[in-house]
Amino acid sequence: MDKKWADKELFSLIQKGDSLAFRYLFDTYADVLFNYGLKITPNKELIKDSIQEVFRSIWEKRAQINIQHSLKYYLFTMFRRELIRKLKQNRTTPLNGHEEGFDVSIESKIILDETQQASREELQYAIKQLTPRQKEIVFLRYYENLQYEEIEEIMSLNPNSLYKLLSAAIKRLRNQFHSGKDEKFKKN
């Protein structure tokens, strides 16, 4: 079954008031959105509140919503906007590079093509060196497999800025990862 077709069918059921379809949508995406939120802020309560607000809004406005792209894209866009809005309201919570929330087994997908012998510790160290925006773009592109156009809209970037940011993140990962390997060999 085509993913976009399944999304349309699922959202059609939600628009008709099917609470089981809505629950399926929540169960499918709540954890993914939570992990994405951790790339933006360490405030778990704010992330949870934003997720709840997004799903509440979807349920209340389901009849008026017209999804142009995929459901996943729509959810990521709404969630990011809501989280940023809440962060601006609550200036005590900084946008930062909180390192927790990155699952090493997922990060290894980025490096595998270039380095077959990567260890989890080296990879974790390399990820921790990225800026928050670099972590965010890497997460969206490589973990959530979003298209460049979708990432541009979610992160409010133009194409040139997106490619520069992603390129800088990959370059930084390579440099950090390889420098970590060199340090390990020096110790042995």
JSON list of C-alpha atoms in Angstrom, two decimals:
[
{"chain": "A", "resi": 1, "resn": "MET", "atom": "CA", "xyz": [0.00, 0.00, 0.00]},
{"chain": "A", "resi": 2, "resn": "ASP", "atom": "CA", "xyz": [1.30, 3.46, -0.96]},
{"chain": "A", "resi": 3, "resn": "LYS", "atom": "CA", "xyz": [2.27, 5.48, 2.14]},
{"chain": "A", "resi": 4, "resn": "LYS", "atom": "CA", "xyz": [0.67, 8.72, 0.90]},
{"chain": "A", "resi": 5, "resn": "TRP", "atom": "CA", "xyz": [-2.53, 6.86, 0.10]},
{"chain": "A", "resi": 6, "resn": "ALA", "atom": "CA", "xyz": [-2.52, 5.33, 3.57]},
{"chain": "A", "resi": 7, "resn": "ASP", "atom": "CA", "xyz": [-2.01, 8.80, 5.09]},
{"chain": "A", "resi": 8, "resn": "LYS", "atom": "CA", "xyz": [-4.94, 10.18, 3.14]},
{"chain": "A", "resi": 9, "resn": "GLU", "atom": "CA", "xyz": [-7.15, 7.27, 4.14]},
{"chain": "A", "resi": 10, "resn": "LEU", "atom": "CA", "xyz": [-6.13, 7.58, 7.79]},
{"chain": "A", "resi": 11, "resn": "PHE", "atom": "CA", "xyz": [-6.78, 11.30, 7.87]},
{"chain": "A", "resi": 12, "resn": "SER", "atom": "CA", "xyz": [-10.08, 10.83, 6.07]},
{"chain": "A", "resi": 13, "resn": "LEU", "atom": "CA", "xyz": [-11.17, 8.53, 8.91]},
{"chain": "A", "resi": 14, "resn": "ILE", "atom": "CA", "xyz": [-10.01, 11.10, 11.47]},
{"chain": "A", "resi": 15, "resn": "GLN", "atom": "CA", "xyz": [-11.97, 13.83, 9.69]},
{"chain": "A", "resi": 16, "resn": "LYS", "atom": "CA", "xyz": [-15.06, 11.63, 10.02]},
{"chain": "A", "resi": 17, "resn": "GLY", "atom": "CA", "xyz": [-14.49, 11.48, 13.78]},
{"chain": "A", "resi": 18, "resn": "ASP", "atom": "CA", "xyz": [-12.94, 8.01, 14.01]},
{"chain": "A", "resi": 19, "resn": "SER", "atom": "CA", "xyz": [-11.27, 8.05, 17.43]},
{"chain": "A", "resi": 20, "resn": "LEU", "atom": "CA", "xyz": [-9.43, 4.76, 16.78]},
{"chain": "A", "resi": 21, "resn": "ALA", "atom": "CA", "xyz": [-7.76, 6.25, 13.69]},
{"chain": "A", "resi": 22, "resn": "PHE", "atom": "CA", "xyz": [-6.85, 9.34, 15.72]},
{"chain": "A", "resi": 23, "resn": "ARG", "atom": "CA", "xyz": [-5.39, 7.16, 18.48]},
{"chain": "A", "resi": 24, "resn": "TYR", "atom": "CA", "xyz": [-3.37, 5.27, 15.86]},
{"chain": "A", "resi": 25, "resn": "LEU", "atom": "CA", "xyz": [-2.00, 8.58, 14.56]},
{"chain": "A", "resi": 26, "resn": "PHE", "atom": "CA", "xyz": [-1.05, 9.66, 18.08]},
{"chain": "A", "resi": 27, "resn": "ASP", "atom": "CA", "xyz": [0.54, 6.30, 18.95]},
{"chain": "A", "resi": 28, "resn": "THR", "atom": "CA", "xyz": [2.49, 6.31, 15.70]},
{"chain": "A", "resi": 29, "resn": "TYR", "atom": "CA", "xyz": [3.93, 9.82, 15.94]},
{"chain": "A", "resi": 30, "resn": "ALA", "atom": "CA", "xyz": [4.01, 10.95, 19.60]},
{"chain": "A", "resi": 31, "resn": "ASP", "atom": "CA", "xyz": [7.37, 9.31, 20.40]},
{"chain": "A", "resi": 32, "resn": "VAL", "atom": "CA", "xyz": [8.91, 10.43, 17.11]},
{"chain": "A", "resi": 33, "resn": "LEU", "atom": "CA", "xyz": [7.85, 14.02, 17.78]},
{"chain": "A", "resi": 34, "resn": "PHE", "atom": "CA", "xyz": [9.13, 13.78, 21.35]},
{"chain": "A", "resi": 35, "resn": "ASN", "atom": "CA", "xyz": [12.58, 12.66, 20.12]},
{"chain": "A", "resi": 36, "resn": "TYR", "atom": "CA", "xyz": [12.56, 15.47, 17.56]},
{"chain": "A", "resi": 37, "resn": "GLY", "atom": "CA", "xyz": [11.66, 17.94, 20.30]},
{"chain": "A", "resi": 38, "resn": "LEU", "atom": "CA", "xyz": [14.70, 16.84, 22.30]},
{"chain": "A", "resi": 39, "resn": "LYS", "atom": "CA", "xyz": [16.87, 18.05, 19.43]},
{"chain": "A", "resi": 40, "resn": "ILE", "atom": "CA", "xyz": [15.41, 21.53, 19.94]},
{"chain": "A", "resi": 41, "resn": "THR", "atom": "CA", "xyz": [15.13, 21.79, 23.74]},
{"chain": "A", "resi": 42, "resn": "PRO", "atom": "CA", "xyz": [15.83, 19.67, 26.82]},
{"chain": "A", "resi": 43, "resn": "ASN", "atom": "CA", "xyz": [12.51, 20.74, 28.40]},
{"chain": "A", "resi": 44, "resn": "LYS", "atom": "CA", "xyz": [10.57, 17.47, 28.29]},
{"chain": "A", "resi": 45, "resn": "GLU", "atom": "CA", "xyz": [7.41, 18.96, 29.80]},
{"chain": "A", "resi": 46, "resn": "LEU", "atom": "CA", "xyz": [7.33, 21.68, 27.17]},
{"chain": "A", "resi": 47, "resn": "ILE", "atom": "CA", "xyz": [7.79, 19.04, 24.48]},
{"chain": "A", "resi": 48, "resn": "LYS", "atom": "CA", "xyz": [4.94, 16.93, 25.89]},
{"chain": "A", "resi": 49, "resn": "ASP", "atom": "CA", "xyz": [2.69, 20.00, 26.13]},
{"chain": "A", "resi": 50, "resn": "SER", "atom": "CA", "xyz": [3.46, 20.89, 22.52]},
{"chain": "A", "resi": 51, "resn": "ILE", "atom": "CA", "xyz": [2.65, 17.37, 21.34]},
{"chain": "A", "resi": 52, "resn": "GLN", "atom": "CA", "xyz": [-0.64, 17.43, 23.23]},
{"chain": "A", "resi": 53, "resn": "GLU", "atom": "CA", "xyz": [-1.50, 20.84, 21.78]},
{"chain": "A", "resi": 54, "resn": "VAL", "atom": "CA", "xyz": [-0.79, 19.69, 18.23]},
{"chain": "A", "resi": 55, "resn": "PHE", "atom": "CA", "xyz": [-3.00, 16.62, 18.55]},
{"chain": "A", "resi": 56, "resn": "ARG", "atom": "CA", "xyz": [-5.73, 18.57, 20.37]},
{"chain": "A", "resi": 57, "resn": "SER", "atom": "CA", "xyz": [-5.71, 21.13, 17.57]},
{"chain": "A", "resi": 58, "resn": "ILE", "atom": "CA", "xyz": [-5.86, 18.41, 14.91]},
{"chain": "A", "resi": 59, "resn": "TRP", "atom": "CA", "xyz": [-8.85, 16.78, 16.56]},
{"chain": "A", "resi": 60, "resn": "GLU", "atom": "CA", "xyz": [-10.72, 20.06, 17.07]},
{"chain": "A", "resi": 61, "resn": "LYS", "atom": "CA", "xyz": [-10.01, 21.37, 13.56]},
{"chain": "A", "resi": 62, "resn": "ARG", "atom": "CA", "xyz": [-10.02, 18.04, 11.71]},
{"chain": "A", "resi": 63, "resn": "ALA", "atom": "CA", "xyz": [-12.85, 19.02, 9.37]},
{"chain": "A", "resi": 64, "resn": "GLN", "atom": "CA", "xyz": [-11.03, 22.17, 8.19]},
{"chain": "A", "resi": 65, "resn": "ILE", "atom": "CA", "xyz": [-7.55, 20.68, 7.80]},
{"chain": "A", "resi": 66, "resn": "ASN", "atom": "CA", "xyz": [-6.32, 20.03, 4.28]},
{"chain": "A", "resi": 67, "resn": "ILE", "atom": "CA", "xyz": [-3.04, 18.11, 4.22]},
{"chain": "A", "resi": 68, "resn": "GLN", "atom": "CA", "xyz": [-0.99, 18.95, 1.12]},
{"chain": "A", "resi": 69, "resn": "HIS", "atom": "CA", "xyz": [2.02, 16.71, 1.83]},
{"chain": "A", "resi": 70, "resn": "SER", "atom": "CA", "xyz": [2.29, 13.67, 4.03]},
{"chain": "A", "resi": 71, "resn": "LEU", "atom": "CA", "xyz": [0.81, 13.42, 7.51]},
{"chain": "A", "resi": 72, "resn": "LYS", "atom": "CA", "xyz": [4.31, 13.10, 8.89]},
{"chain": "A", "resi": 73, "resn": "TYR", "atom": "CA", "xyz": [5.36, 16.36, 7.26]},
{"chain": "A", "resi": 74, "resn": "TYR", "atom": "CA", "xyz": [2.23, 18.09, 8.52]},
{"chain": "A", "resi": 75, "resn": "LEU", "atom": "CA", "xyz": [2.80, 16.85, 12.08]},
{"chain": "A", "resi": 76, "resn": "PHE", "atom": "CA", "xyz": [6.47, 17.84, 12.14]},
{"chain": "A", "resi": 77, "resn": "THR", "atom": "CA", "xyz": [5.66, 21.30, 10.82]},
{"chain": "A", "resi": 78, "resn": "MET", "atom": "CA", "xyz": [2.84, 21.91, 13.31]},
{"chain": "A", "resi": 79, "resn": "PHE", "atom": "CA", "xyz": [4.86, 20.48, 16.19]},
{"chain": "A", "resi": 80, "resn": "ARG", "atom": "CA", "xyz": [7.95, 22.56, 15.45]},
{"chain": "A", "resi": 81, "resn": "ARG", "atom": "CA", "xyz": [5.89, 25.75, 15.19]},
{"chain": "A", "resi": 82, "resn": "GLU", "atom": "CA", "xyz": [4.08, 24.99, 18.44]},
{"chain": "A", "resi": 83, "resn": "LEU", "atom": "CA", "xyz": [7.28, 24.13, 20.30]},
{"chain": "A", "resi": 84, "resn": "ILE", "atom": "CA", "xyz": [9.05, 27.27, 19.06]},
{"chain": "A", "resi": 85, "resn": "ARG", "atom": "CA", "xyz": [6.00, 29.34, 20.05]},
{"chain": "A", "resi": 86, "resn": "LYS", "atom": "CA", "xyz": [6.03, 27.85, 23.56]},
{"chain": "A", "resi": 87, "resn": "LEU", "atom": "CA", "xyz": [9.79, 28.36, 23.84]},
{"chain": "A", "resi": 88, "resn": "LYS", "atom": "CA", "xyz": [9.42, 32.02, 22.94]},
{"chain": "A", "resi": 89, "resn": "GLN", "atom": "CA", "xyz": [6.71, 32.38, 25.58]},
{"chain": "A", "resi": 90, "resn": "ASN", "atom": "CA", "xyz": [8.89, 30.64, 28.13]},
{"chain": "A", "resi": 91, "resn": "ARG", "atom": "CA", "xyz": [12.24, 32.37, 27.54]},
{"chain": "A", "resi": 92, "resn": "THR", "atom": "CA", "xyz": [13.75, 30.60, 30.58]},
{"chain": "A", "resi": 93, "resn": "THR", "atom": "CA", "xyz": [14.06, 27.44, 28.48]},
{"chain": "A", "resi": 94, "resn": "PRO", "atom": "CA", "xyz": [16.90, 27.91, 26.00]},
{"chain": "A", "resi": 95, "resn": "LEU", "atom": "CA", "xyz": [17.15, 26.41, 22.57]},
{"chain": "A", "resi": 96, "resn": "ASN", "atom": "CA", "xyz": [20.28, 24.39, 23.06]},
{"chain": "A", "resi": 97, "resn": "GLY", "atom": "CA", "xyz": [22.23, 21.36, 22.02]},
{"chain": "A", "resi": 98, "resn": "HIS", "atom": "CA", "xyz": [20.89, 18.94, 24.59]},
{"chain": "A", "resi": 99, "resn": "GLU", "atom": "CA", "xyz": [22.70, 15.73, 23.78]},
{"chain": "A", "resi": 100, "resn": "GLU", "atom": "CA", "xyz": [20.26, 13.26, 25.28]},
{"chain": "A", "resi": 101, "resn": "GLY", "atom": "CA", "xyz": [17.67, 11.81, 22.97]},
{"chain": "A", "resi": 102, "resn": "PHE", "atom": "CA", "xyz": [20.04, 10.83, 20.19]},
{"chain": "A", "resi": 103, "resn": "ASP", "atom": "CA", "xyz": [19.88, 7.12, 19.72]},
{"chain": "A", "resi": 104, "resn": "VAL", "atom": "CA", "xyz": [23.31, 5.93, 18.63]},
{"chain": "A", "resi": 105, "resn": "SER", "atom": "CA", "xyz": [21.91, 3.10, 16.54]},
{"chain": "A", "resi": 106, "resn": "ILE", "atom": "CA", "xyz": [20.14, 5.71, 14.44]},
{"chain": "A", "resi": 107, "resn": "GLU", "atom": "CA", "xyz": [23.13, 8.06, 14.17]},
{"chain": "A", "resi": 108, "resn": "SER", "atom": "CA", "xyz": [25.23, 5.26, 12.79]},
{"chain": "A", "resi": 109, "resn": "LYS", "atom": "CA", "xyz": [23.13, 5.42, 9.61]},
{"chain": "A", "resi": 110, "resn": "ILE", "atom": "CA", "xyz": [24.81, 8.74, 8.84]},
{"chain": "A", "resi": 111, "resn": "ILE", "atom": "CA", "xyz": [28.35, 7.46, 9.18]},
{"chain": "A", "resi": 112, "resn": "LEU", "atom": "CA", "xyz": [27.99, 3.87, 7.93]},
{"chain": "A", "resi": 113, "resn": "ASP", "atom": "CA", "xyz": [28.50, 4.78, 4.25]},
{"chain": "A", "resi": 114, "resn": "GLU", "atom": "CA", "xyz": [31.85, 6.33, 5.03]},
{"chain": "A", "resi": 115, "resn": "THR", "atom": "CA", "xyz": [33.09, 4.40, 8.05]},
{"chain": "A", "resi": 116, "resn": "GLN", "atom": "CA", "xyz": [32.43, 0.72, 8.61]},
{"chain": "A", "resi": 117, "resn": "GLN", "atom": "CA", "xyz": [34.36, 0.44, 11.89]},
{"chain": "A", "resi": 118, "resn": "ALA", "atom": "CA", "xyz": [32.62, 3.20, 13.94]},
{"chain": "A", "resi": 119, "resn": "SER", "atom": "CA", "xyz": [32.15, 2.59, 17.65]},
{"chain": "A", "resi": 120, "resn": "ARG", "atom": "CA", "xyz": [29.14, 3.90, 19.55]},
{"chain": "A", "resi": 121, "resn": "GLU", "atom": "CA", "xyz": [31.24, 6.10, 21.84]},
{"chain": "A", "resi": 122, "resn": "GLU", "atom": "CA", "xyz": [33.06, 7.80, 18.95]},
{"chain": "A", "resi": 123, "resn": "LEU", "atom": "CA", "xyz": [29.81, 8.45, 17.16]},
{"chain": "A", "resi": 124, "resn": "GLN", "atom": "CA", "xyz": [28.13, 9.84, 20.27]},
{"chain": "A", "resi": 125, "resn": "TYR", "atom": "CA", "xyz": [31.06, 12.19, 20.79]},
{"chain": "A", "resi": 126, "resn": "ALA", "atom": "CA", "xyz": [30.84, 13.40, 17.20]},
{"chain": "A", "resi": 127, "resn": "ILE", "atom": "CA", "xyz": [27.09, 14.07, 17.49]},
{"chain": "A", "resi": 128, "resn": "LYS", "atom": "CA", "xyz": [27.57, 16.04, 20.70]},
{"chain": "A", "resi": 129, "resn": "GLN", "atom": "CA", "xyz": [29.84, 18.42, 18.80]},
{"chain": "A", "resi": 130, "resn": "LEU", "atom": "CA", "xyz": [27.09, 19.51, 16.38]},
{"chain": "A", "resi": 131, "resn": "THR", "atom": "CA", "xyz": [25.19, 22.75, 16.87]},
{"chain": "A", "resi": 132, "resn": "PRO", "atom": "CA", "xyz": [21.48, 22.46, 17.73]},
{"chain": "A", "resi": 133, "resn": "ARG", "atom": "CA", "xyz": [20.44, 23.41, 14.17]},
{"chain": "A", "resi": 134, "resn": "GLN", "atom": "CA", "xyz": [22.86, 20.85, 12.73]},
{"chain": "A", "resi": 135, "resn": "LYS", "atom": "CA", "xyz": [21.43, 18.15, 15.00]},
{"chain": "A", "resi": 136, "resn": "GLU", "atom": "CA", "xyz": [17.94, 19.14, 13.93]},
{"chain": "A", "resi": 137, "resn": "ILE", "atom": "CA", "xyz": [18.65, 18.99, 10.19]},
{"chain": "A", "resi": 138, "resn": "VAL", "atom": "CA", "xyz": [20.51, 15.68, 10.49]},
{"chain": "A", "resi": 139, "resn": "PHE", "atom": "CA", "xyz": [17.61, 14.23, 12.48]},
{"chain": "A", "resi": 140, "resn": "LEU", "atom": "CA", "xyz": [15.00, 15.35, 9.95]},
{"chain": "A", "resi": 141, "resn": "ARG", "atom": "CA", "xyz": [16.95, 14.27, 6.88]},
{"chain": "A", "resi": 142, "resn": "TYR", "atom": "CA", "xyz": [18.53, 11.01, 7.96]},
{"chain": "A", "resi": 143, "resn": "TYR", "atom": "CA", "xyz": [16.34, 9.72, 10.76]},
{"chain": "A", "resi": 144, "resn": "GLU", "atom": "CA", "xyz": [12.94, 10.83, 9.56]},
{"chain": "A", "resi": 145, "resn": "ASN", "atom": "CA", "xyz": [13.82, 10.65, 5.85]},
{"chain": "A", "resi": 146, "resn": "LEU", "atom": "CA", "xyz": [12.07, 13.92, 5.08]},
{"chain": "A", "resi": 147, "resn": "GLN", "atom": "CA", "xyz": [12.60, 15.45, 1.66]},
{"chain": "A", "resi": 148, "resn": "TYR", "atom": "CA", "xyz": [14.71, 18.59, 1.32]},
{"chain": "A", "resi": 149, "resn": "GLU", "atom": "CA", "xyz": [11.63, 20.66, 0.42]},
{"chain": "A", "resi": 150, "resn": "GLU", "atom": "CA", "xyz": [9.86, 19.50, 3.58]},
{"chain": "A", "resi": 151, "resn": "ILE", "atom": "CA", "xyz": [12.89, 20.31, 5.74]},
{"chain": "A", "resi": 152, "resn": "GLU", "atom": "CA", "xyz": [13.11, 23.77, 4.13]},
{"chain": "A", "resi": 153, "resn": "GLU", "atom": "CA", "xyz": [9.56, 24.53, 5.21]},
{"chain": "A", "resi": 154, "resn": "ILE", "atom": "CA", "xyz": [9.81, 22.95, 8.67]},
{"chain": "A", "resi": 155, "resn": "MET", "atom": "CA", "xyz": [13.02, 24.78, 9.53]},
{"chain": "A", "resi": 156, "resn": "SER", "atom": "CA", "xyz": [12.16, 27.96, 7.56]},
{"chain": "A", "resi": 157, "resn": "LEU", "atom": "CA", "xyz": [15.26, 27.69, 5.39]},
{"chain": "A", "resi": 158, "resn": "ASN", "atom": "CA", "xyz": [15.86, 28.53, 1.76]},
{"chain": "A", "resi": 159, "resn": "PRO", "atom": "CA", "xyz": [17.41, 25.77, -0.38]},
{"chain": "A", "resi": 160, "resn": "ASN", "atom": "CA", "xyz": [20.91, 27.25, -0.30]},
{"chain": "A", "resi": 161, "resn": "SER", "atom": "CA", "xyz": [20.88, 27.59, 3.50]},
{"chain": "A", "resi": 162, "resn": "LEU", "atom": "CA", "xyz": [19.58, 24.04, 3.90]},
{"chain": "A", "resi": 163, "resn": "TYR", "atom": "CA", "xyz": [22.36, 22.55, 1.78]},
{"chain": "A", "resi": 164, "resn": "LYS", "atom": "CA", "xyz": [25.02, 24.63, 3.53]},
{"chain": "A", "resi": 165, "resn": "LEU", "atom": "CA", "xyz": [23.76, 23.66, 6.99]},
{"chain": "A", "resi": 166, "resn": "LEU", "atom": "CA", "xyz": [23.51, 19.96, 6.13]},
{"chain": "A", "resi": 167, "resn": "SER", "atom": "CA", "xyz": [26.91, 20.00, 4.43]},
{"chain": "A", "resi": 168, "resn": "ALA", "atom": "CA", "xyz": [28.49, 21.69, 7.45]},
{"chain": "A", "resi": 169, "resn": "ALA", "atom": "CA", "xyz": [26.90, 19.13, 9.79]},
{"chain": "A", "resi": 170, "resn": "ILE", "atom": "CA", "xyz": [28.18, 16.18, 7.74]},
{"chain": "A", "resi": 171, "resn": "LYS", "atom": "CA", "xyz": [31.64, 17.74, 7.44]},
{"chain": "A", "resi": 172, "resn": "ARG", "atom": "CA", "xyz": [31.74, 18.36, 11.18]},
{"chain": "A", "resi": 173, "resn": "LEU", "atom": "CA", "xyz": [30.63, 14.79, 11.89]},
{"chain": "A", "resi": 174, "resn": "ARG", "atom": "CA", "xyz": [33.35, 13.44, 9.62]},
{"chain": "A", "resi": 175, "resn": "ASN", "atom": "CA", "xyz": [36.03, 15.62, 11.20]},
{"chain": "A", "resi": 176, "resn": "GLN", "atom": "CA", "xyz": [34.96, 14.87, 14.77]},
{"chain": "A", "resi": 177, "resn": "PHE", "atom": "CA", "xyz": [34.55, 11.18, 14.09]},
{"chain": "A", "resi": 178, "resn": "HIS", "atom": "CA", "xyz": [37.94, 10.82, 12.41]},
{"chain": "A", "resi": 179, "resn": "SER", "atom": "CA", "xyz": [39.72, 12.97, 15.00]},
{"chain": "A", "resi": 180, "resn": "GLY", "atom": "CA", "xyz": [38.18, 10.75, 17.70]},
{"chain": "A", "resi": 181, "resn": "LYS", "atom": "CA", "xyz": [39.60, 7.67, 15.98]},
{"chain": "A", "resi": 182, "resn": "ASP", "atom": "CA", "xyz": [43.05, 9.28, 15.77]},
{"chain": "A", "resi": 183, "resn": "GLU", "atom": "CA", "xyz": [42.98, 10.04, 19.52]},
{"chain": "A", "resi": 184, "resn": "LYS", "atom": "CA", "xyz": [41.97, 6.44, 20.26]},
{"chain": "A", "resi": 185, "resn": "PHE", "atom": "CA", "xyz": [44.90, 5.07, 18.25]},
{"chain": "A", "resi": 186, "resn": "LYS", "atom": "CA", "xyz": [47.31, 7.41, 20.04]},
{"chain": "A", "resi": 187, "resn": "LYS", "atom": "CA", "xyz": [46.19, 6.01, 23.41]},
{"chain": "A", "resi": 188, "resn": "ASN", "atom": "CA", "xyz": [46.84, 2.39, 22.36]}
]
